[in-house]
Amino acid sequence: MPIHNADIADVFNEIADLLEIQGGNPFRVRAYRRAARSIGEYPKNVRAMIAEGADLKAIPAIGDDLALKVREIVATGSCALLASLRAQLPSAVVALLRVPGLGPKRVRQLYEQLHVQSLEQLEQAAAEGRIHELHGFGPLTEAHILANLQGRLDKSRRFQFAQASQRAEPLLVWLAALPDVERVEAAGSLRRLRDTVGDIDILATAREPAEVTRRFVAYDDVSAVLAHGPTRASIVLRGGLQVDLRVVQPACFGAALTYFTGSKAHNVALRRLGQDRGLKVNEYGVFRGDVRIAGETEESVYESLGLPWIPPELREDSGEIEAARGAALPALVTRGDLRGDLHTHSLASDGHASLRAMALAACERGLSYLAVTDHSKRLAIAHGLDARRLAAQIDEIDQLNAQLAGVTLLKGIEVDILEDGRLDLPDAVLARLDLVVGAIHSHFDLPRERQTDRILRALDHPSMTILAHPFGRLIDSRNPSDIDLLRVIRKASKRGCFLELNAQPERLDLMDTACRMAKDHGVLVSINSDAHSVAQLDNLRYGVNQARRGWLEKADVLNARPLAQLRPLLARTMRSPACETSGSP
Ligand code: DGT
Ligand code: CA
Ligand code: CA
């Protein structure tokens, strides 16, 4: 394996960690850390420099002794000093240094006196109350360690995108306003607009990196500091969300942003593409031999690989690289493309605003139509409408539309799809509506065959227009129903029906891959807020995020159509019983 600068930096960092735990000379520890950073960010490939006989002491922070070590690492992949340090201390002990409140001296005590060698063992020792008996530790320190570890080890917890972005946005603004900071960007799953986020990754450039990490760990929303170094730090925000900050050199910023945006699968694919061209791609740049040929911007990184810049939403190694190479990247739908919203509630069922207030709010948000789709009677808990109340609402909307300017209310219903696939209201009243949004609110766990048949039957109803939140999942609390999406999509296509991408942050249903399937089969997706209040109309942006991850373009989205083009698509004539395929899906 060819040794790259990052590998050398890793060796030096581990040496510094181990020396520190063993109580080594602080100057020596710092020298290794400085060297690690300097080499990691050095624009030329050190291995190539050695091959050319260049003087390694040209690299900042590298003197005679460290130059020898660099040669040793390049020649052998490691160095004797690291091997001997590792022989004295298991390398998992190094991870203990990252726990707030644990310096090298304490880590050494824990290791020697309690035989703690890993974070898991540390948590166990704290939970069993063995730590506070050590010299220099007390019950407070022990409790602090335990609290920190529980935050850190609970890696499985994921946050809804909306929760994560609401936490991240003020932090990003605050960071950007710090005097030393030059650039700040979110990376990771947050930047890829994933429906859930494990932790937040932030990249920055700054004149004084250490000053920025120092301020970062003192941000007023911090509940724990997991790590704090001169160029990187990790904190846990109140509410439990972890944030990793890395401060990088401007020349590396684009490469680091690409790397830490991920996904991991996309990174692997980029690296492979680089290898085919004789290039090395990592978080410091793109290198040909010893020369960094790209890295300052993301565009430069992609360009060096013969690709246009790829939107982060698509970076999942699911065809985006091939599309980029063939100049066939989708022009992703934007919030500004949406002309209306086809699933909203009012005071009549479980909404919190009047029809008029919802209509005006939609207009203010640049929408020109809004479908009123209150619940049907089966959903008694939501004060669902029966045929009589729905008929009254239809009349009310007609009157309102006569008064409203700039926005049109469409008459709809979110009708329950009953267990057997029938709809919860009589055909006659459904036939008076502009659109019928059908939704499952019960029996989520039917076997696949029955659940799918239930939906297909609903799609066969002559009035059915849009299948709402098709999988019924709730991100934190309900798994997606087991349905055969392909059969549902084929039926929707045949019946002229549409699938909803419900934009509520806890739903985001359709999922991204399902959006793409709908697109591939020519079934339009309706990005709906499902707003129960004026403010929830802003959920649309979360729906658009998800649609972009699903490769949707403006033309793939039902409510990106202006009203005049929408009306014929909603018209029931397309779904008349005459073109029904009598039961066989
Ligand atoms: P998350 O936090 O679970 O929602 O998902 P990400 O994608 O934000 O993942 P995270 O925070 O573990 O890492 C951020 C990015 O860093 C990730 O998307 C790709 C990059 N990355 C992390 N570890 C590796 C790795 O081992 N190999 C490669 N190629 N990239 C990695
Ligand atoms: Ca992350
Ligand atoms: Ca992370």
PDB file of C-alpha atoms in Angstrom, residues 9 11 79 124 180 203 207 217 231 241 255 289 301 379 381 464 499-500 504 564 569:
ATOM      1  CA  ALA A   9       0.043  12.046  10.003  1.00  0.00           C
ATOM      2  CA  VAL A  11       1.248   7.527  12.842  1.00  0.00           C
ATOM      3  CA  CYS A  79       7.864   3.023  12.783  1.00  0.00           C
ATOM      4  CA  GLN A 124     -18.803   0.037  33.090  1.00  0.00           C
ATOM      5  CA  ASP A 180     -11.201  34.426  13.123  1.00  0.00           C
ATOM      6  CA  LEU A 203     -15.931  22.357   8.316  1.00  0.00           C
ATOM      7  CA  ARG A 207      -6.810  32.447  10.651  1.00  0.00           C
ATOM      8  CA  VAL A 217     -16.581  24.137  22.840  1.00  0.00           C
ATOM      9  CA  THR A 231      -8.031  21.941  14.766  1.00  0.00           C
ATOM     10  CA  LEU A 241     -27.047  15.936  19.094  1.00  0.00           C
ATOM     11  CA  ALA A 255     -11.330  18.338  -0.690  1.00  0.00           C
ATOM     12  CA  GLY A 289       2.347  11.927  -7.600  1.00  0.00           C
ATOM     13  CA  VAL A 301     -11.988  18.111  -7.012  1.00  0.00           C
ATOM     14  CA  LEU A 379     -60.898   9.435  11.929  1.00  0.00           C
ATOM     15  CA  ILE A 381     -60.272  11.556  16.882  1.00  0.00           C
ATOM     16  CA  MET A 464     -59.085   8.566  -6.098  1.00  0.00           C
ATOM     17  CA  LEU A 499     -48.118   9.407  -5.076  1.00  0.00           C
ATOM     18  CA  GLU A 500     -47.593  11.829  -2.255  1.00  0.00           C
ATOM     19  CA  GLN A 504     -44.004  16.483   7.575  1.00  0.00           C
ATOM     20  CA  ALA A 564     -54.365  25.384 -15.566  1.00  0.00           C
ATOM     21  CA  LEU A 569     -54.482  15.931 -14.482  1.00  0.00           C
TER      22      LEU A 569
END
